[in-house]
Amino acid sequence: MDDIIASDLHGRLGILDLPKGKVTTPTLVPVLDPKNNIVSAEEMNKKFGFNFIISSAYLFLKRHGIPDGIKSIHEHMGFEGNIMMDSGAYQILAYGDADISPIQSLQIQTDLKADIGVILDVPTPPTDTYRQAKRKMEETINRVKMSFDFVKRTKEVIWTLPIQGGKNIQLINEYIKEVTNRGYLENFGFHALGSVVPIMAQYDYVSLFTMIKEARSLLPHNVPFHLFGAGHPMIFPFIVALGCDTFDSAAYVLYAKEGRYMTTSGTYHLTDLFDFPCPCEVCSKWKPKELLGVEEETRIRNLSLHNLYVSAAEIKRIHVALKEGRLWELLELRARSHPYLYKAFQYLTKEVQEDFWEISTPITKQIGLKIYDEKSFYRPELTRARKRILQNYTPGSSNLVILVCSGKKSPLEIINSNIKIRKMLKERREDTDYVIFLPFIGVVPIELAETYPFSQFVFSEVLTIELIKKAKEEVKKFISKNEYESIKISSIDSVEISEELKISIPGLFEDSYMSVKLIELDEL
């Protein structure tokens, strides 16, 4: 990555300085046929702003033979931007074989002056057994070895190392360690995860996200990370959050050929639509019934254009979310696009280690957090804050006062707007520690009330059973670690939620030696 403008989760808003011009990441890399395209390469740039496309060395060979008399793939396709060339591995994944050798594929890509080239790997479909997947992983490593001298010799092409292993995380791990130990990894300018198209076709987003997470965790972050066959725009925010800088897809035209209309919340069939829920130039001009009545080529072209518009718009939306630090909030929104995507988001929040998200998320941001429900409880700004309090806070006494706050207003707002509370805090006893209880965080020492993110949020005030349970667990951890003997609990805002929470906290310590009392604010 040549320049990083902003980052959030593992997503990076940045600039790639490629041979035919700079590319803003994250970006979709549209797939085009070397010969016949219903949306031209030139339109990809002029209509949608894509300065980076991908085509196929294998398909070029099948349709044109060995490049002879063609100056470049750019001239052939009428595109002045950056072109990546796939090796033919997708044909192996889709049809089981491709009549092209690894070196032949590399030579075609070089002769066509591709900006980014790809090693011919052996894909691993999800139906493979462990033994089959391991054999294909080992064959891919052999092909990397076979291609390595060619790669080192042809510096004019930025070469891509495919990552294989399929759904088996152990094999992905073994593969990356092996190519690293052999000295191959550092000689490639792109890394790319493959074999995901059939996994997405099965809506197996948990496996997809697990594969991306494993590969991204093991690969160096100074090299762009690509995902082959990204598919639908509703998953774009998730794969960006997991660390994908670029991702290619032919879904825009493949869906169109089947009469399918993309949105960021799912896919419709043209026959099921009463109206188009989109203001793009296609949807503003046509009605669904009208498109159903035109000739096939016109219908496919217009659906393809719409699918590209919605994909390009989602990329821009992700750019904005990254710049503002709101990518997690976009994930919460998109997670409800499909039940299996929601299941996968559940996996990302509960099963993925918190450190994975925290390590790449800024400690402070220029914006307040939007807190919706228990899913927001897991966002890295909050998990990190809870850990730091638990690890770093040193109690000043054995007495504790818990000030329960509903979250309707921030602790700082409540303190600043209430003379009684300000007076109480100013005159507070030196032999007592004071903390604020927030239902989506847990315990916050009063001294930290002003610091990010404890007073920089907007909360929905929706208290789910799980959210309350998780917050109470944080209270219990804090009190147990600091070995308090006496606890007094009061609410600091006159909201019914606060009273309910206040009453529920003593139940955490029924079997404890501690003295726990509910009191009114005036009694402090």
XYZ file of C-alpha atoms in Angstrom:
524
model
C 0.000 0.000 0.000
C 1.566 3.289 -1.133
C -0.476 5.676 0.997
C -3.041 5.060 3.746
C -5.545 7.881 4.198
C -7.638 6.278 6.935
C -8.212 2.870 8.487
C -10.947 1.221 10.507
C -11.140 -2.409 11.611
C -8.848 -4.010 8.986
C -10.188 -1.819 6.186
C -7.805 0.680 4.594
C -8.763 3.747 2.621
C -5.596 4.150 0.625
C -3.834 4.703 -2.663
C -2.150 2.071 -4.822
C 0.323 3.603 -7.256
C -0.027 1.157 -10.164
C 1.632 1.377 -13.617
C -1.388 2.915 -15.372
C -2.410 5.305 -12.640
C -3.360 5.518 -9.002
C -6.187 3.391 -7.610
C -8.155 4.242 -4.482
C -8.714 1.240 -2.243
C -10.749 -0.620 -1.264
C -12.086 -1.186 -4.747
C -14.017 -3.614 -6.858
C -12.073 -4.866 -9.875
C -14.689 -5.703 -12.538
C -14.114 -8.869 -14.565
C -14.207 -8.456 -18.336
C -13.929 -10.944 -21.167
C -10.910 -10.341 -23.436
C -13.222 -10.195 -26.453
C -16.964 -9.783 -25.918
C -18.362 -7.493 -23.228
C -21.859 -6.158 -22.837
C -20.354 -3.281 -20.836
C -17.073 -2.144 -22.372
C -13.793 -1.568 -20.568
C -13.966 2.113 -21.525
C -17.402 2.413 -19.902
C -16.037 0.873 -16.723
C -13.834 3.925 -16.366
C -16.029 6.690 -17.755
C -19.369 5.621 -16.254
C -18.264 4.075 -12.977
C -14.769 5.421 -12.301
C -13.036 2.036 -12.272
C -9.363 2.470 -13.178
C -8.602 -1.194 -12.518
C -10.138 -4.230 -14.271
C -9.291 -7.921 -14.617
C -9.398 -10.248 -17.623
C -8.282 -13.818 -18.341
C -5.072 -15.057 -19.943
C -6.703 -18.458 -20.498
C -9.718 -17.013 -22.321
C -7.421 -14.831 -24.415
C -5.455 -17.921 -25.468
C -8.610 -19.869 -26.348
C -10.120 -17.060 -28.420
C -7.078 -15.421 -29.969
C -4.227 -17.882 -29.657
C -0.690 -16.836 -28.761
C -0.484 -13.008 -28.719
C 1.039 -11.929 -32.022
C 0.828 -8.432 -33.418
C -1.064 -7.185 -30.364
C 0.823 -4.434 -28.576
C -0.937 -4.887 -25.255
C -4.091 -6.103 -23.567
C -4.865 -2.414 -22.978
C -4.925 -1.672 -26.710
C -6.890 -4.859 -27.380
C -9.585 -3.961 -24.851
C -9.550 -0.194 -25.373
C -8.700 0.552 -21.751
C -6.081 3.009 -20.520
C -6.250 2.014 -16.857
C -4.685 -0.876 -14.953
C -5.385 -4.445 -16.058
C -4.893 -7.543 -13.949
C -4.890 -10.883 -15.770
C -6.177 -14.067 -14.197
C -4.085 -17.129 -14.960
C -6.845 -19.590 -15.833
C -7.360 -20.920 -12.326
C -11.025 -19.912 -12.335
C -11.623 -22.239 -15.289
C -10.022 -25.047 -13.268
C -12.348 -24.238 -10.365
C -15.435 -24.027 -12.570
C -14.759 -26.850 -15.031
C -12.089 -29.002 -13.391
C -9.298 -28.257 -15.870
C -7.755 -25.603 -18.104
C -5.619 -26.405 -21.129
C -2.775 -24.057 -20.246
C 0.528 -24.560 -18.423
C 1.808 -22.331 -15.602
C 4.692 -20.934 -17.669
C 2.500 -20.477 -20.749
C 0.038 -18.465 -18.670
C 2.819 -16.255 -17.302
C 4.250 -15.718 -20.781
C 0.879 -14.671 -22.218
C 0.352 -12.204 -19.373
C 3.830 -10.773 -19.924
C 3.444 -10.558 -23.716
C 0.140 -8.734 -23.269
C 1.831 -6.274 -20.894
C -0.538 -6.941 -18.019
C 0.028 -4.566 -15.121
C -0.708 -7.235 -12.525
C -0.239 -10.920 -13.291
C -1.204 -14.097 -11.445
C 0.481 -17.475 -10.936
C -1.562 -20.436 -12.228
C -2.594 -22.145 -9.003
C -4.802 -25.188 -8.378
C -8.079 -24.096 -6.740
C -9.655 -25.988 -3.851
C -13.464 -26.285 -4.049
C -15.368 -26.719 -0.754
C -16.347 -30.277 -1.714
C -12.723 -31.462 -1.517
C -11.680 -33.769 1.293
C -8.751 -32.745 3.473
C -6.474 -35.099 1.526
C -7.591 -33.675 -1.839
C -7.199 -30.106 -0.581
C -3.711 -30.812 0.773
C -2.631 -32.363 -2.526
C -3.840 -29.282 -4.442
C -2.131 -26.978 -1.963
C 1.140 -28.860 -2.470
C 0.709 -28.728 -6.258
C 0.166 -24.967 -6.052
C 3.429 -24.640 -4.093
C 5.158 -26.692 -6.823
C 3.751 -24.301 -9.437
C 5.008 -21.317 -7.471
C 8.446 -22.966 -7.414
C 8.212 -23.685 -11.157
C 7.233 -20.061 -11.868
C 9.597 -18.356 -9.454
C 12.526 -17.692 -11.806
C 10.121 -16.272 -14.406
C 8.546 -14.005 -11.769
C 11.923 -12.678 -10.581
C 13.039 -12.086 -14.166
C 9.977 -10.126 -15.359
C 9.943 -7.066 -13.126
C 7.692 -5.120 -15.497
C 4.699 -7.117 -14.195
C 3.463 -6.914 -10.602
C 2.996 -10.594 -9.808
C 0.293 -11.994 -7.551
C 0.778 -14.948 -5.229
C -2.458 -16.967 -4.900
C -3.258 -18.290 -1.413
C -4.678 -21.817 -1.375
C -5.987 -24.319 1.152
C -9.722 -23.910 0.633
C -12.000 -24.011 3.657
C -9.348 -25.800 5.687
C -7.746 -23.120 7.851
C -4.858 -25.388 8.805
C -3.910 -25.745 5.137
C -4.022 -21.986 4.550
C -1.705 -21.651 7.521
C 0.655 -24.349 6.213
C 0.665 -22.844 2.717
C 1.608 -19.341 3.877
C 4.312 -20.664 6.203
C 5.776 -22.805 3.415
C 5.944 -20.029 0.786
C 7.408 -17.728 3.452
C 10.080 -20.221 4.530
C 11.067 -20.857 0.916
C 11.550 -17.133 0.297
C 8.746 -16.833 -2.274
C 6.317 -14.566 -0.439
C 8.446 -11.416 -0.375
C 8.891 -11.428 -4.157
C 5.218 -10.846 -4.952
C 3.534 -7.439 -5.161
C 0.012 -8.749 -4.533
C -1.368 -11.583 -2.413
C -4.739 -13.067 -3.345
C -7.100 -15.548 -1.722
C -8.905 -17.888 -4.107
C -11.464 -20.721 -4.248
C -14.261 -18.677 -2.665
C -16.847 -18.507 -5.486
C -18.576 -21.843 -4.699
C -18.442 -21.016 -0.986
C -20.347 -17.789 -1.587
C -22.768 -19.604 -3.887
C -23.656 -21.759 -0.855
C -24.099 -18.625 1.335
C -21.393 -20.053 3.586
C -20.243 -16.657 4.782
C -18.810 -18.031 8.029
C -16.297 -20.125 6.061
C -15.567 -17.222 3.712
C -14.873 -14.797 6.546
C -12.794 -17.386 8.415
C -10.613 -17.959 5.339
C -10.066 -14.228 4.818
C -9.298 -13.640 8.492
C -6.739 -16.453 8.615
C -4.946 -15.357 5.450
C -4.978 -11.661 6.353
C -3.621 -12.407 9.840
C -0.630 -14.302 8.452
C 0.288 -12.091 5.490
C 2.347 -8.870 5.644
C 0.181 -5.755 5.614
C 2.475 -3.718 3.373
C 1.342 -5.791 0.357
C -2.165 -5.356 -1.145
C -4.538 -8.223 -0.357
C -6.928 -9.314 -3.122
C -9.973 -11.596 -3.038
C -10.845 -13.540 -6.188
C -14.561 -13.653 -7.047
C -16.035 -11.369 -4.387
C -19.585 -11.577 -5.730
C -22.317 -9.494 -4.144
C -22.105 -5.853 -2.938
C -23.834 -6.713 0.348
C -20.650 -8.540 1.452
C -18.247 -5.773 0.373
C -18.174 -4.043 3.802
C -17.401 -7.354 5.522
C -14.521 -8.379 3.293
C -13.090 -4.862 3.577
C -13.394 -5.002 7.378
C -11.474 -8.293 7.308
C -8.651 -6.739 5.287
C -9.338 -7.087 1.550
C -7.959 -4.107 -0.387
C -9.184 -5.208 -3.816
C -11.660 -7.832 -4.996
C -12.823 -8.862 -8.445
C -16.242 -9.975 -9.595
C -18.174 -10.836 -12.734
C -21.407 -11.075 -10.724
C -22.731 -7.851 -12.262
C -23.136 -9.534 -15.665
C -23.655 -13.136 -14.513
C -26.600 -12.042 -12.386
C -27.933 -9.924 -15.243
C -27.931 -12.924 -17.591
C -30.195 -14.693 -15.094
C -32.488 -11.681 -14.775
C -31.238 -10.862 -11.274
C -31.188 -7.335 -9.885
C -28.685 -6.461 -7.144
C -29.262 -4.273 -4.115
C -27.134 -3.808 -1.013
C -29.752 -5.729 0.959
C -30.115 -8.720 -1.348
C -31.079 -9.775 -4.856
C -34.404 -9.627 -6.689
C -35.492 -11.416 -9.809
C -36.752 -9.027 -12.439
C -40.076 -10.883 -12.612
C -40.689 -10.223 -8.890
C -40.181 -6.457 -8.966
C -43.082 -4.004 -9.115
C -40.704 -1.040 -9.282
C -36.959 -0.409 -9.131
C -35.789 0.775 -5.662
C -32.894 2.755 -7.129
C -32.405 6.167 -8.795
C -29.558 5.180 -11.174
C -29.886 6.034 -14.870
C -31.223 2.555 -15.696
C -33.819 2.472 -12.929
C -34.899 6.044 -13.675
C -35.512 5.194 -17.322
C -37.111 1.741 -17.144
C -39.835 -0.114 -15.277
C -39.355 -3.833 -14.506
C -42.142 -4.853 -16.871
C -40.613 -2.780 -19.651
C -37.219 -4.461 -19.293
C -38.883 -7.867 -19.323
C -40.389 -7.001 -22.699
C -37.227 -5.970 -24.563
C -34.749 -8.154 -26.426
C -32.388 -10.199 -24.300
C -29.205 -8.236 -25.033
C -30.821 -4.922 -24.070
C -32.180 -6.431 -20.868
C -28.830 -7.961 -19.889
C -26.944 -4.750 -20.632
C -29.275 -2.591 -18.557
C -29.310 -5.003 -15.632
C -25.505 -5.182 -15.820
C -25.284 -1.390 -15.741
C -27.566 -1.205 -12.711
C -25.609 -3.939 -10.912
C -22.412 -1.982 -11.542
C -24.000 1.250 -10.295
C -25.080 -0.368 -7.029
C -21.652 -2.005 -6.620
C -19.790 1.256 -7.300
C -22.060 3.133 -4.894
C -21.345 0.618 -2.128
C -17.606 1.049 -2.670
C -18.002 4.819 -2.234
C -20.140 4.244 0.851
C -17.337 2.113 2.305
C -14.812 4.871 1.539
C -16.939 7.333 3.516
C -17.341 4.865 6.404
C -13.575 4.316 6.551
C -12.819 8.042 6.514
C -15.362 8.694 9.281
C -14.464 5.609 11.322
C -17.956 4.114 10.966
C -17.244 0.803 9.246
C -18.582 -1.246 12.180
C -21.888 0.609 11.931
C -22.094 -0.259 8.236
C -21.521 -3.923 9.145
C -24.378 -3.790 11.644
C -26.625 -2.407 8.915
C -25.603 -4.859 6.187
C -25.691 -7.876 8.533
C -29.466 -7.828 8.294
C -29.413 -8.180 4.514
C -29.573 -11.973 4.717
C -30.013 -14.496 7.581
C -26.749 -16.270 6.701
C -24.920 -12.952 6.646
C -26.349 -12.173 10.075
C -25.114 -15.570 11.252
C -21.651 -14.717 9.927
C -21.708 -11.331 11.672
C -22.595 -13.169 14.873
C -19.454 -15.236 14.296
C -17.361 -12.091 13.757
C -18.607 -10.513 16.984
C -18.461 -13.531 19.281
C -16.020 -16.082 17.889
C -13.267 -13.918 16.413
C -10.815 -12.820 19.098
C -11.284 -9.206 20.148
C -7.579 -8.491 19.572
C -8.040 -9.087 15.844
C -10.367 -6.071 15.580
C -8.665 -3.901 18.188
C -5.161 -4.006 16.728
C -6.134 -2.141 13.557
C -8.834 0.207 14.895
C -7.811 3.732 16.003
C -7.852 4.310 19.776
C -9.693 7.622 19.390
C -11.904 8.972 16.614
C -13.376 12.308 15.621
C -16.912 10.911 15.815
C -19.128 9.523 18.545
C -20.189 5.887 18.478
C -23.677 4.800 17.470
C -24.764 2.095 19.902
C -27.728 -0.036 18.818
C -27.856 -3.296 20.763
C -25.685 -6.198 21.920
C -23.841 -6.299 18.570
C -22.469 -2.838 19.342
C -21.178 -4.216 22.658
C -18.475 -6.047 20.677
C -17.176 -3.129 18.645
C -13.418 -2.775 19.202
C -13.513 0.741 20.638
C -15.548 -0.653 23.554
C -13.831 -4.029 24.000
C -10.462 -2.291 24.142
C -11.721 0.319 26.625
C -13.085 -2.385 28.931
C -9.792 -4.285 28.841
C -7.734 -1.199 29.615
C -9.895 -0.358 32.613
C -9.681 -3.896 33.943
C -5.912 -4.080 33.415
C -4.849 -0.593 34.451
C -7.263 0.652 37.100
C -5.925 0.603 40.649
C -8.531 0.897 43.426
C -8.007 3.582 46.038
C -10.035 1.891 48.757
C -12.257 -1.071 49.601
C -15.455 0.974 49.220
C -17.210 1.482 45.895
C -20.081 3.636 44.675
C -21.716 2.578 41.398
C -23.567 5.398 39.640
C -25.985 3.810 37.195
C -26.503 5.668 33.915
C -29.118 4.648 31.348
C -27.086 5.856 28.373
C -29.833 8.230 27.242
C -27.335 10.988 27.948
C -23.600 10.656 28.319
C -22.090 10.711 31.823
C -20.425 14.024 31.003
C -23.749 15.601 29.958
C -25.413 14.408 33.161
C -22.596 15.639 35.390
C -22.401 19.043 33.682
C -26.169 19.604 33.757
C -26.802 18.548 37.370
C -25.538 20.803 40.179
C -26.307 18.169 42.802
C -24.136 15.544 41.082
C -21.295 18.007 40.523
C -21.373 18.950 44.202
C -21.471 15.303 45.257
C -18.464 14.451 43.090
C -16.543 17.504 44.238
C -17.064 16.548 47.879
C -16.756 12.794 47.418
C -15.086 10.796 50.120
C -11.419 9.950 49.683
C -11.963 6.465 51.085
C -14.430 5.574 48.307
C -14.028 4.821 44.592
C -16.711 6.091 42.208
C -17.596 4.410 38.925
C -20.316 4.862 36.341
C -22.254 1.889 35.010
C -23.215 2.124 31.335
C -25.325 -0.763 29.968
C -23.297 -1.154 26.775
C -19.845 -0.798 28.373
C -19.973 -1.924 31.970
C -17.950 0.004 34.556
C -16.187 3.337 33.908
C -14.144 5.041 36.662
C -15.532 8.540 37.232
C -12.111 10.027 36.412
C -12.486 8.732 32.839
C -15.995 10.087 32.209
C -14.711 12.728 29.772
C -12.374 10.454 27.819
C -13.154 8.673 24.565
C -15.433 6.740 24.101
C -17.248 6.950 27.460
C -19.115 10.183 26.742
C -18.936 10.215 22.936
C -21.886 8.090 21.860
C -25.551 7.928 20.949
C -27.411 4.960 22.440
C -30.695 3.509 21.177
C -31.790 2.751 24.769
C -32.753 -0.723 23.582
C -31.780 -3.040 26.423
C -31.813 -6.617 25.225
C -31.410 -9.495 27.653
C -27.985 -10.314 26.217
C -26.771 -6.717 26.458
C -27.735 -6.465 30.136
C -26.166 -9.857 30.822
C -22.864 -8.867 29.184
C -22.749 -5.511 30.983
C -23.361 -7.161 34.359
C -20.552 -9.620 33.668
C -18.231 -6.639 33.249
C -19.379 -5.221 36.602
C -18.708 -8.534 38.301
C -15.230 -8.838 36.737
C -14.296 -5.323 37.826
C -15.480 -5.750 41.411
C -13.979 -9.228 41.805
C -10.584 -8.085 40.521
C -10.443 -5.084 42.824
C -11.750 -6.931 45.924
C -14.213 -4.340 47.188
C -15.900 -4.983 50.535
C -18.655 -2.370 50.491
C -20.747 -1.334 47.483
C -23.414 1.366 47.233
C -25.524 1.676 44.099
C -27.459 4.732 42.932
C -28.794 6.005 39.612
C -27.706 9.392 38.286
C -30.414 10.019 35.696
C -34.149 9.930 36.259
C -34.841 7.305 33.610
C -36.785 4.129 34.287
C -34.013 2.058 32.690
C -31.530 3.304 35.285
C -33.746 2.249 38.167
C -34.273 -1.198 36.647
C -30.535 -1.668 36.182
C -29.812 -0.354 39.660
C -32.186 -2.867 41.248
C -30.752 -5.776 39.229
C -27.069 -5.307 40.140
C -27.145 -6.562 43.778
C -28.241 -9.988 42.540
C -24.731 -10.470 41.163
C -23.335 -10.674 44.699
C -25.918 -12.709 46.609
C -23.330 -15.323 47.568
C -20.645 -12.780 48.372
C -19.285 -11.475 51.664
C -19.643 -7.905 50.386
C -22.049 -5.345 51.777
C -24.274 -4.194 48.893
C -26.833 -1.377 49.347
C -29.237 0.454 47.061
C -29.362 4.151 47.907
C -30.674 7.436 46.550
C -28.319 10.057 45.192
C -29.058 12.367 48.153
C -27.629 9.769 50.521
C -24.144 9.923 49.039
